PDB file of C-alpha atoms and ligand atoms in Angstrom:
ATOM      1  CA  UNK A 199     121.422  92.321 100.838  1.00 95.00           C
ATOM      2  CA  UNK A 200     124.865  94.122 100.224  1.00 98.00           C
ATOM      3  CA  UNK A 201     125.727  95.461  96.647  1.00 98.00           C
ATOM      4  CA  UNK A 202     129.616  95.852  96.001  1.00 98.00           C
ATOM      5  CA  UNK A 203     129.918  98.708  93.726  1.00 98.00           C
ATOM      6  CA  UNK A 204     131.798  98.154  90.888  1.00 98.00           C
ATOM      7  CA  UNK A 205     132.449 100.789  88.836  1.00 98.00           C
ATOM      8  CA  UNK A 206     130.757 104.395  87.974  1.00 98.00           C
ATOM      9  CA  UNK A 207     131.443 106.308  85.198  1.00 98.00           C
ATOM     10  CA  UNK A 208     130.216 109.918  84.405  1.00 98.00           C
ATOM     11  CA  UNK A 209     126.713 110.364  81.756  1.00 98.00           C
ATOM     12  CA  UNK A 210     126.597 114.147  82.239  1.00 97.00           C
ATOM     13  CA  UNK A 211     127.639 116.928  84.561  1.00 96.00           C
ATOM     14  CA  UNK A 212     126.387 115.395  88.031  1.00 97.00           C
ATOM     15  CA  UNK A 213     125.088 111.976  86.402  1.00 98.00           C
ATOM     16  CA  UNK A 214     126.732 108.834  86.804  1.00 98.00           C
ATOM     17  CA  UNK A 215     126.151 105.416  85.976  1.00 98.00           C
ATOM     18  CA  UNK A 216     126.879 102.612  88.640  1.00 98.00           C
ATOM     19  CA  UNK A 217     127.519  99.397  88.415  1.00 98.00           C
ATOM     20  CA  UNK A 218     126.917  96.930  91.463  1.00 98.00           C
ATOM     21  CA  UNK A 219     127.048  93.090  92.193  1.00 98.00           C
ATOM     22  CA  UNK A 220     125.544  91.042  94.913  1.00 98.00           C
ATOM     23  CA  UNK A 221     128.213  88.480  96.186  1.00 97.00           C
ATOM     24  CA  UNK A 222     126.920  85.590  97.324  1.00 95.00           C
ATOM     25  CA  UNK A 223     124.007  86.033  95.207  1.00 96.00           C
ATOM     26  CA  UNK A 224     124.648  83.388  91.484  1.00 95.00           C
ATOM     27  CA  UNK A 225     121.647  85.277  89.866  1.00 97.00           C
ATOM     28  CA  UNK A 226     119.470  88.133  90.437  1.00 98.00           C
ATOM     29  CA  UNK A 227     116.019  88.067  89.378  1.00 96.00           C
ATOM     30  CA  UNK A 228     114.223  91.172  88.321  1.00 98.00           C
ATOM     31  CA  UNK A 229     111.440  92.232  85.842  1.00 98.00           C
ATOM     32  CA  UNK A 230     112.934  95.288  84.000  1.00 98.00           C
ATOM     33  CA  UNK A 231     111.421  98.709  84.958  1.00 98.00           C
ATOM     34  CA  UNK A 232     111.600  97.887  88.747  1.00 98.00           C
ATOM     35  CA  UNK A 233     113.857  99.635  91.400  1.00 98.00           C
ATOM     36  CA  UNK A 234     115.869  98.741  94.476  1.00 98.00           C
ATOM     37  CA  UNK A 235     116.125 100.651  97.413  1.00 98.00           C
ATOM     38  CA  UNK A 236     119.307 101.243  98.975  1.00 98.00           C
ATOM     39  CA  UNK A 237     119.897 101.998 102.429  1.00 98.00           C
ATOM     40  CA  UNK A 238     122.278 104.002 104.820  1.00 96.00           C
ATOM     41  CA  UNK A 239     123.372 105.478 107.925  1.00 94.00           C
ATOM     42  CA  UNK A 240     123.725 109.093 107.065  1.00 93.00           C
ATOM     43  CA  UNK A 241     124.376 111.746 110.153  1.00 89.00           C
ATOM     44  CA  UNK A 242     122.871 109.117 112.851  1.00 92.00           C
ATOM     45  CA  UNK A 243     119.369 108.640 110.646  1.00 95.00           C
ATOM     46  CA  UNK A 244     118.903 105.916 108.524  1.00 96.00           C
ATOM     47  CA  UNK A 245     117.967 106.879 105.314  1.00 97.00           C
ATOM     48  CA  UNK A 246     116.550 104.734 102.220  1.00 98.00           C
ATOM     49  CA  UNK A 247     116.274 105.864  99.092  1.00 98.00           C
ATOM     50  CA  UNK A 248     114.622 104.390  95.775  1.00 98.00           C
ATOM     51  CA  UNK A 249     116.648 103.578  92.392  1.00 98.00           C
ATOM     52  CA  UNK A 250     115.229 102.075  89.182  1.00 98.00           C
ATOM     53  CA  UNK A 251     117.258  99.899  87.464  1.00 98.00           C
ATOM     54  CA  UNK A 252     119.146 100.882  84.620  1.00 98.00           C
ATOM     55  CA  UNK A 253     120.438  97.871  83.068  1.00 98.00           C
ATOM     56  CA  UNK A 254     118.534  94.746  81.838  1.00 98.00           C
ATOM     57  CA  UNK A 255     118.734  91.328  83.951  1.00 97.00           C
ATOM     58  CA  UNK A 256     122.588  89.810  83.922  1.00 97.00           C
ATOM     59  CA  UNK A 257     124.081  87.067  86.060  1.00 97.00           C
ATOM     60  CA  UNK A 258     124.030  89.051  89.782  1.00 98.00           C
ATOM     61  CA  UNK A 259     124.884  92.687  88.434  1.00 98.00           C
ATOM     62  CA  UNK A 260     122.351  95.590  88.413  1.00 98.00           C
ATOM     63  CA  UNK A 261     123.054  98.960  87.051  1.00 98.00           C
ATOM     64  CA  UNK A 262     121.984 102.360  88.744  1.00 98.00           C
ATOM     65  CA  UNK A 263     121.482 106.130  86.846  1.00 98.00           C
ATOM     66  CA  UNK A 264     122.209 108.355  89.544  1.00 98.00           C
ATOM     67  CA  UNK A 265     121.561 112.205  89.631  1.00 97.00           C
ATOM     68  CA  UNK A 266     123.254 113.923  92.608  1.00 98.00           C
ATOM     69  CA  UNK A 267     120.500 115.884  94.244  1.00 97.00           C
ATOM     70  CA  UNK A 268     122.218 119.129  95.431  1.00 94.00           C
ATOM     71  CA  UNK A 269     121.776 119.411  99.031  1.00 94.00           C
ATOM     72  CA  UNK A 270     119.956 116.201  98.713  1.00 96.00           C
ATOM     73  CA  UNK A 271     120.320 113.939 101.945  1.00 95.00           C
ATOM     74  CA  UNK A 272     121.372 110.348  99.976  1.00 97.00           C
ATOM     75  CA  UNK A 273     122.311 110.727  97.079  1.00 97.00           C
ATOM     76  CA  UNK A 274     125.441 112.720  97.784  1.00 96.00           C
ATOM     77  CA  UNK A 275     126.286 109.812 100.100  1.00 96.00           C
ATOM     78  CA  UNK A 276     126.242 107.518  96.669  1.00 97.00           C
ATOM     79  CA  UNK A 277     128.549 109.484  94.851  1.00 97.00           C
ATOM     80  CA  UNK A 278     130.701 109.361  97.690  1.00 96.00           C
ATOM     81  CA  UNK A 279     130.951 105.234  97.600  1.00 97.00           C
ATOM     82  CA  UNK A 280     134.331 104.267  95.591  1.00 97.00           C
ATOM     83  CA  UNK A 281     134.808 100.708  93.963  1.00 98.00           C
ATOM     84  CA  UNK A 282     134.879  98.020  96.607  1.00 98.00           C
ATOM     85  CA  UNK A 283     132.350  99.705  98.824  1.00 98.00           C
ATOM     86  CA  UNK A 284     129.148  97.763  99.804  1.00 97.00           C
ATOM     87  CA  UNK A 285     125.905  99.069 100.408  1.00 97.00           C
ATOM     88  CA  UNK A 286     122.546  97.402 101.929  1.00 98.00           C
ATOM     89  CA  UNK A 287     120.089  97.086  99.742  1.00 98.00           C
ATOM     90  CA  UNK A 288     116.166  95.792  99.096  1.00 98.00           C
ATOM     91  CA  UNK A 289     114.073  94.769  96.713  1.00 97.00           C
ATOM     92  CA  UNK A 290     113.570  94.114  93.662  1.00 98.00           C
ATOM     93  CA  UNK A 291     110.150  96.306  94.076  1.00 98.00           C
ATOM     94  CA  UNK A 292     107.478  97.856  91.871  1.00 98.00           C
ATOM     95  CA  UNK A 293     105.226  97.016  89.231  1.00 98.00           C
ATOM     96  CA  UNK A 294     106.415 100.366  86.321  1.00 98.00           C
ATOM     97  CA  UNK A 295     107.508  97.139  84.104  1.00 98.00           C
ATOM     98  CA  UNK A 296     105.726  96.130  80.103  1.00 98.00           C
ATOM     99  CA  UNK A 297     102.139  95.397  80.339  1.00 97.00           C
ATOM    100  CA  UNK A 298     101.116  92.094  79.199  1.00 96.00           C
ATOM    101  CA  UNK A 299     100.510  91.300  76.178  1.00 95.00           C
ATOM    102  CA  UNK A 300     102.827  93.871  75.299  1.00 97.00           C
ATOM    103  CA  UNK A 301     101.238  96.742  72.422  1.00 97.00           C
ATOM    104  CA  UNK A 302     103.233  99.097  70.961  1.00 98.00           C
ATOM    105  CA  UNK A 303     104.611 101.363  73.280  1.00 98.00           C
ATOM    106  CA  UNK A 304     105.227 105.270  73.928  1.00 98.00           C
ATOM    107  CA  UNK A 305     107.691 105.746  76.629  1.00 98.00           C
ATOM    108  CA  UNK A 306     108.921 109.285  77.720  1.00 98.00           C
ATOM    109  CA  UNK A 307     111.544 110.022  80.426  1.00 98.00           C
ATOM    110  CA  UNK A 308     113.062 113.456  81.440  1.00 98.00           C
ATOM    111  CA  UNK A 309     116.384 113.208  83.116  1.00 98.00           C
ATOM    112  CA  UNK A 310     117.580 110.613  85.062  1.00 98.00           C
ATOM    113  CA  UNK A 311     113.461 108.810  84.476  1.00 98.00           C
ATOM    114  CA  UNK A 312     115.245 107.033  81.242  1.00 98.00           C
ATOM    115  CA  UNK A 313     116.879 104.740  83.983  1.00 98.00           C
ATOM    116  CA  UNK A 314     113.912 102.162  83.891  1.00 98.00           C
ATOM    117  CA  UNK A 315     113.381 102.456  80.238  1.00 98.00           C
ATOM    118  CA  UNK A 316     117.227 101.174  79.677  1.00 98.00           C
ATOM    119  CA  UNK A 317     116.753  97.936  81.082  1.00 98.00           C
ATOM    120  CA  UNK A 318     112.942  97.754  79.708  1.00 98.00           C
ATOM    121  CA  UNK A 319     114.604  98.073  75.942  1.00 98.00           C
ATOM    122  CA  UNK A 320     117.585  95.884  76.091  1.00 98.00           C
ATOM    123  CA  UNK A 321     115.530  92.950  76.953  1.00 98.00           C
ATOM    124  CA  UNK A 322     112.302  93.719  75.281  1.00 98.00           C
ATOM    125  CA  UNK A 323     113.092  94.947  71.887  1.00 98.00           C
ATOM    126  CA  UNK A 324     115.237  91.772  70.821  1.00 97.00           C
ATOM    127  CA  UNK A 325     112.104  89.562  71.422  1.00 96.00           C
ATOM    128  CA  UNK A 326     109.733  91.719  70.336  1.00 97.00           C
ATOM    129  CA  UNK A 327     109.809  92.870  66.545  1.00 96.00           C
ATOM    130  CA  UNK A 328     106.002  93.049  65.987  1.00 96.00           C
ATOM    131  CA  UNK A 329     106.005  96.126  68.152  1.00 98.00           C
ATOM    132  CA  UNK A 330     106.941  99.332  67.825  1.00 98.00           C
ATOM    133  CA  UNK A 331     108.643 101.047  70.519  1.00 98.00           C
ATOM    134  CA  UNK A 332     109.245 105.628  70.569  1.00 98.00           C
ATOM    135  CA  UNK A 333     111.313 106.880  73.370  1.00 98.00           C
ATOM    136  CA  UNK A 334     110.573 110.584  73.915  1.00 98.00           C
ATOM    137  CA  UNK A 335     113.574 112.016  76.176  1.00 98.00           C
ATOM    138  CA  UNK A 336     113.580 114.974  77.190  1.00 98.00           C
ATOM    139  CA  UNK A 337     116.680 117.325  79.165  1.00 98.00           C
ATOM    140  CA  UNK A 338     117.872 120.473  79.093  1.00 97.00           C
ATOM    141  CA  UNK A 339     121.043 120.715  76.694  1.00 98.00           C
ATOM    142  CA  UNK A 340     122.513 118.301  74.051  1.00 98.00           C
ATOM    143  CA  UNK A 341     125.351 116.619  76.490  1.00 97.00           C
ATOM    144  CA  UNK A 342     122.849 115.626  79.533  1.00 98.00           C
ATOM    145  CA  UNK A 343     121.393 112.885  76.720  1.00 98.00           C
ATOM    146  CA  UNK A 344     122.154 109.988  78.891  1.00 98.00           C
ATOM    147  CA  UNK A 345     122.650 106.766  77.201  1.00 98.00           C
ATOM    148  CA  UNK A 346     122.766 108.612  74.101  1.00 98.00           C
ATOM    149  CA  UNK A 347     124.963 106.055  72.347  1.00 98.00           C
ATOM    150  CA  UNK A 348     122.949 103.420  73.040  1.00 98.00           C
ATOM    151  CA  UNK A 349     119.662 104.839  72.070  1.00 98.00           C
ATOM    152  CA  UNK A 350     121.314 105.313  68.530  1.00 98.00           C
ATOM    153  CA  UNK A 351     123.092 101.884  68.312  1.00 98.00           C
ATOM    154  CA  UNK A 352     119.374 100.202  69.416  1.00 98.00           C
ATOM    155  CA  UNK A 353     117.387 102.763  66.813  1.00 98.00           C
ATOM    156  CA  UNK A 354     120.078 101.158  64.087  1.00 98.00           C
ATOM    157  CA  UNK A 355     119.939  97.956  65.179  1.00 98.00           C
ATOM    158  CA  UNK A 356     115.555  97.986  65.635  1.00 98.00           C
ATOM    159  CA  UNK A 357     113.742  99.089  62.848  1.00 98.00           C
ATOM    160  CA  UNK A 358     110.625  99.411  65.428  1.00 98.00           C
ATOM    161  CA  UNK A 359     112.776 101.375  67.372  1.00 98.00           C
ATOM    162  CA  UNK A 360     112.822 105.397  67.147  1.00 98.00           C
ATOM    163  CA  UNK A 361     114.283 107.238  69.512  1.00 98.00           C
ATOM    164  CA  UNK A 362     113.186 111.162  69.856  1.00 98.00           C
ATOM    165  CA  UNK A 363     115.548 113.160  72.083  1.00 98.00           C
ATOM    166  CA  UNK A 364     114.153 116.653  72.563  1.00 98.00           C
ATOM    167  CA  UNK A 365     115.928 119.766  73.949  1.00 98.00           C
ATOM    168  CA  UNK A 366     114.310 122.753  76.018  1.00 98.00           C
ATOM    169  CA  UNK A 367     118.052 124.676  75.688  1.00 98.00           C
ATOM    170  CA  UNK A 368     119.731 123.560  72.547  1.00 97.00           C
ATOM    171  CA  UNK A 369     122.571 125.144  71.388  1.00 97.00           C
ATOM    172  CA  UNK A 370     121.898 127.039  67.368  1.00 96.00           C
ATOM    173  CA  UNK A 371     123.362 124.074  65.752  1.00 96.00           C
ATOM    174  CA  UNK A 372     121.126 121.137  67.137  1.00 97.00           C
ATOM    175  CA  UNK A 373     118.957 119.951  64.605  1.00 95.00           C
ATOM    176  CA  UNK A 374     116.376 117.774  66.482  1.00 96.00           C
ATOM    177  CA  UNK A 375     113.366 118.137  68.125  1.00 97.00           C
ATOM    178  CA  UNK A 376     112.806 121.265  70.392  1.00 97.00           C
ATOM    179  CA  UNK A 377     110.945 121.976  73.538  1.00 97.00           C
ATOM    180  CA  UNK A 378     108.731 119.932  76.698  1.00 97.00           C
ATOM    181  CA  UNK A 379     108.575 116.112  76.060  1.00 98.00           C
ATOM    182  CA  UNK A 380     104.350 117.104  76.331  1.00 95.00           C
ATOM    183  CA  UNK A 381     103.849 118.661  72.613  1.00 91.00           C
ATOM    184  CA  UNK A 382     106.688 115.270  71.478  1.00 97.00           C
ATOM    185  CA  UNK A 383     104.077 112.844  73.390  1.00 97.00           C
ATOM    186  CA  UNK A 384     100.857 113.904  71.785  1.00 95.00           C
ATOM    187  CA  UNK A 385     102.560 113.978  68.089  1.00 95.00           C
ATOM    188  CA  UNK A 386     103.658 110.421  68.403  1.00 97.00           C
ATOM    189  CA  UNK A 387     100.297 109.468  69.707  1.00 96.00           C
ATOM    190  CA  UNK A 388      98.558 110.662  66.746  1.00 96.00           C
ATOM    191  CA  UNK A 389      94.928 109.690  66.407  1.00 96.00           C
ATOM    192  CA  UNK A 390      95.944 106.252  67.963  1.00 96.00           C
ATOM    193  CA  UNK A 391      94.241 105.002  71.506  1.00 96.00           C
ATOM    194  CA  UNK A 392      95.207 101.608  71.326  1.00 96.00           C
ATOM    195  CA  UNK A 393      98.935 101.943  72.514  1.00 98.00           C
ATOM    196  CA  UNK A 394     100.879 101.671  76.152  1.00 98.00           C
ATOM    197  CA  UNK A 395     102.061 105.599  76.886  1.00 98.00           C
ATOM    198  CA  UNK A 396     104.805 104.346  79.886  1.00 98.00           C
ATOM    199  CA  UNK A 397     106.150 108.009  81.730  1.00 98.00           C
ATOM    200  CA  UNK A 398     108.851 108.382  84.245  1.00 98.00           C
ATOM    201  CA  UNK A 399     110.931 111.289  85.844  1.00 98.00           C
ATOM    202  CA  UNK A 400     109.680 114.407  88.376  1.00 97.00           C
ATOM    203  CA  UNK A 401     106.688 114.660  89.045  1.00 98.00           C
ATOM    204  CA  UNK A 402     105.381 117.851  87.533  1.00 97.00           C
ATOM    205  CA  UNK A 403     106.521 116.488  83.884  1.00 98.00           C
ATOM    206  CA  UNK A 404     104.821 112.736  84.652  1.00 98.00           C
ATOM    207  CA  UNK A 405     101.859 114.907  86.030  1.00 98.00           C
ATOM    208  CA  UNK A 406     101.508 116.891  82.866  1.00 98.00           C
ATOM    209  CA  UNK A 407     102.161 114.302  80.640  1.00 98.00           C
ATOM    210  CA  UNK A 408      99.085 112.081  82.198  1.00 98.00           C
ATOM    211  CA  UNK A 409      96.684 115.367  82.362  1.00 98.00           C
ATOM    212  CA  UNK A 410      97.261 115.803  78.290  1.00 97.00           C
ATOM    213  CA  UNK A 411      96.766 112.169  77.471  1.00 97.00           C
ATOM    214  CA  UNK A 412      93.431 112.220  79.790  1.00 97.00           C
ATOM    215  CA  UNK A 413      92.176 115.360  77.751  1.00 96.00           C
ATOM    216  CA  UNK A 414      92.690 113.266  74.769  1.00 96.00           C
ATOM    217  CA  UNK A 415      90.719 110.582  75.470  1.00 96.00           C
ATOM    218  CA  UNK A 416      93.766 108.090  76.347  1.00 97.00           C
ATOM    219  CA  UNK A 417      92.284 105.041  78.581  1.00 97.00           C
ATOM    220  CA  UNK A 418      93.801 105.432  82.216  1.00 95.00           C
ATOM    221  CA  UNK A 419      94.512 102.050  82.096  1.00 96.00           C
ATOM    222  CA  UNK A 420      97.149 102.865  79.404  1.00 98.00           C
ATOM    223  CA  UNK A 421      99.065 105.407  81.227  1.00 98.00           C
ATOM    224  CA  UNK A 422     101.739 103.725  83.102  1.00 98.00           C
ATOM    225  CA  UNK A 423     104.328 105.839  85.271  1.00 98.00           C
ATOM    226  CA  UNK A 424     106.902 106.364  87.594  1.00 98.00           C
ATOM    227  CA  UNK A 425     107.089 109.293  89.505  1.00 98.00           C
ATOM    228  CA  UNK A 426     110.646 110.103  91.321  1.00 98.00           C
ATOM    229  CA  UNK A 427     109.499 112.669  93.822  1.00 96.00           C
TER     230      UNK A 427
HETATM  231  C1  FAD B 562     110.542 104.458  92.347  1.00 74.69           C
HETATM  232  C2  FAD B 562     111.638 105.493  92.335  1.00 74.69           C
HETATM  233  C3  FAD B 562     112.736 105.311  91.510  1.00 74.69           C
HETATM  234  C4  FAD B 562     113.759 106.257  91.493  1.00 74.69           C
HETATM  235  N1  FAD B 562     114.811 106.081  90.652  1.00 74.69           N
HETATM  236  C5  FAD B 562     115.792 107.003  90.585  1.00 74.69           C
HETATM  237  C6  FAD B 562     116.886 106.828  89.664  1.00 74.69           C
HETATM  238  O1  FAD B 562     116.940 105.854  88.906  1.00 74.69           O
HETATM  239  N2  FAD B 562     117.868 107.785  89.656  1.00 74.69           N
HETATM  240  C7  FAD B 562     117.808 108.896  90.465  1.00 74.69           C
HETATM  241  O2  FAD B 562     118.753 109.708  90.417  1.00 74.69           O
HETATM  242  N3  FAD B 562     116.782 109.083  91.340  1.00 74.69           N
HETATM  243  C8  FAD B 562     115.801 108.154  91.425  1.00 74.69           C
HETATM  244  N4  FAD B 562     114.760 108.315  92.323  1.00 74.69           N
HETATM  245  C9  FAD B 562     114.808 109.452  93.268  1.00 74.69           C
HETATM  246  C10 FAD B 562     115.584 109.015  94.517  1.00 74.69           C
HETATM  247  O3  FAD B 562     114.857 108.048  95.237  1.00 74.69           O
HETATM  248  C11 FAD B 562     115.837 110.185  95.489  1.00 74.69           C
HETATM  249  O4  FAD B 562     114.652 110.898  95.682  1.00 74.69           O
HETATM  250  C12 FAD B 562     116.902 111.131  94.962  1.00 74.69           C
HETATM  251  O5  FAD B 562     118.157 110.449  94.848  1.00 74.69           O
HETATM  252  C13 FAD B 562     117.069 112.328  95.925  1.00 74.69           C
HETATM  253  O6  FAD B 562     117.368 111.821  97.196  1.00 74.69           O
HETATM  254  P1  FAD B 562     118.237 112.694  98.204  1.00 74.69           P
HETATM  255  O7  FAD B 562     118.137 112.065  99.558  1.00 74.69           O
HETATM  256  O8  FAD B 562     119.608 112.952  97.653  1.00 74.69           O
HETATM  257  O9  FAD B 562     117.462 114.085  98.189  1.00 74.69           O
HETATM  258  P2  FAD B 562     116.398 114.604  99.255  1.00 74.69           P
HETATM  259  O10 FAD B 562     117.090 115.124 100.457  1.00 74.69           O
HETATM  260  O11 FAD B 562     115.361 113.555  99.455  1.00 74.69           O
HETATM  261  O12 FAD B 562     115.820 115.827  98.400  1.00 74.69           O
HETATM  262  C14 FAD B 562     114.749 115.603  97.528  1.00 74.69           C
HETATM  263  C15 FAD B 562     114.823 116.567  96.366  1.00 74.69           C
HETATM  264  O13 FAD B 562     115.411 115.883  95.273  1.00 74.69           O
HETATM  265  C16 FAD B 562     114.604 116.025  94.107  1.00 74.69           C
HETATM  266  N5  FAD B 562     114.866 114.829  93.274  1.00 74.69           N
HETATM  267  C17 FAD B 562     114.532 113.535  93.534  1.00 74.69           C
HETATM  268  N6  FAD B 562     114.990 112.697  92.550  1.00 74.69           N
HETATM  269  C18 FAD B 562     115.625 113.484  91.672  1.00 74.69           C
HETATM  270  C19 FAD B 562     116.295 113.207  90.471  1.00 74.69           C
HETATM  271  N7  FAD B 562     116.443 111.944  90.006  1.00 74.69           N
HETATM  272  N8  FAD B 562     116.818 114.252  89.787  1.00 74.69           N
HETATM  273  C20 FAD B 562     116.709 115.536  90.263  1.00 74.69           C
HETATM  274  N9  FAD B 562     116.081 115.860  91.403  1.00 74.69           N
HETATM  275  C21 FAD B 562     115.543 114.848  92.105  1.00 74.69           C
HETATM  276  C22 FAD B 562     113.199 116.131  94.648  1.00 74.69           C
HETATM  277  O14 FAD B 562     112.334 116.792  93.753  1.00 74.69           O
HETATM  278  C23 FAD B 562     113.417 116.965  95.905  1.00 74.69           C
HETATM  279  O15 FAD B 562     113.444 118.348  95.586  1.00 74.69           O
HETATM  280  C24 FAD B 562     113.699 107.398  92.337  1.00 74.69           C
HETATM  281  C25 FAD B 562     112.586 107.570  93.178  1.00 74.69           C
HETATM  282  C26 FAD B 562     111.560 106.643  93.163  1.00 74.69           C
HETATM  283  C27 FAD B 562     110.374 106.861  94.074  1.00 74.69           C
END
């Protein structure tokens, strides 16, 4: 398949959001929480890369959250693509989507790992009020909160919403939650065992994350993730 890009616009120093379409292509089915993996020709090798999606199921669009990797091989070559350009693309793949039935949920991203959990929320969270949803997200400094704005218009909008942004360099006058997404995790998780713990980004944080809920007695089967790298 070729996806058009159709816009980008900038999340955070060296994070942009991009928005594609399939021509040809009336309707493009995907279960939210899966990726596509795009394709290229870069220096004579062909080079594929993996991207969740980052925007929930719409007509023939798709939405990516793209970090440019310095001295990274493809992703510069994404950033480089200007509206109008196409680029060859797979999938959708992978199974990091809602478990059925659905419980209520813990899902914690660092970085550009909130991709997935973008297009999970949008189209779970209107049909599902019985359940309560946290979002631990997790970045460096106040400004690299991607999607901020919508995380606060959905946390208005859902009372079974609450979103939990945490900072490991906040500036003096940031009044939230401090410090690793790990200490966030096993707060919200309480004395509970009975709920979904969903984790994306790198792999050292995902790795951590699963290690601490594994000490505490959380069920494997309940620890979903996604691991970029
Ligand atoms: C299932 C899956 C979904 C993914 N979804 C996304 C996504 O939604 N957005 C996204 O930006 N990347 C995503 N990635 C990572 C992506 O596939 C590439 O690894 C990334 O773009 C770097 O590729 P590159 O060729 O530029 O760098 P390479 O030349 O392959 O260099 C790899 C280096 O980049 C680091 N790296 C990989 N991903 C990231 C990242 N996101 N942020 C910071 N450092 C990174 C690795 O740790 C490694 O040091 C996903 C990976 C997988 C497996």
């Amino acid at each position: 398949m070729q996806a058009r890009l159709l816009e980008t616009r900038e999340l955070a120093p060296g994070v942009r959001h991009f928005e594609f379409d399939l021509p040809g292509i009336d309707r493009f089915g995907f279960v939210p929480g899966q990726f596509m993996s795009m394709t290229a020709g870069i220096h004579g090798d062909e080079i594929t890369r993996a991207y969740s999606i980052a925007s929930p199921p719409e007509g023939n669009r798709f939405a990516l959250c793209l970090n440019e990797v310095e001295g990274g091989r493809f992703s510069p070559h994404l950033f480089s693509l200007v509206p109008g350009d196409q680029v060859t693309c797979q999938g959708p793949y992978g199974a990091f989507i809602f478990r059925r039935p659905i419980s209520d949920s813990i899902l914690v991203a660092t970085g550009t790992g909130i991709a997935p959990f973008r297009s999970m929320l949008f189209d779970r969270l209107p049909q599902e009020p019985e359940r309560r949803f946290t979002l631990i997200f997790g970045v460096r400094y106040e400004h690299a909160l991607l999607y901020r704005e919508d995380w606060e218009a959905l946390a208005r909008q859902y009372p079974n919403f609450d979103f939990r942004p945490t900072l490991t360099r906040p500036a003096p006058n940031w009044a939230g939650a401090q410090g690793r997404v790990q200490g966030h995790v096993l707060e919200a998780l309480g004395d509970r065992r009975d709920m979904d713990i969903y984790i994306c980004g790198l792999k050292e944080m995902v790795n951590d994350v699963r290690a601490l809920l594994k000490e505490k007695g959380v069920d494997r089967k309940r620890i979903i993730y996604e691991r970029y790298d």
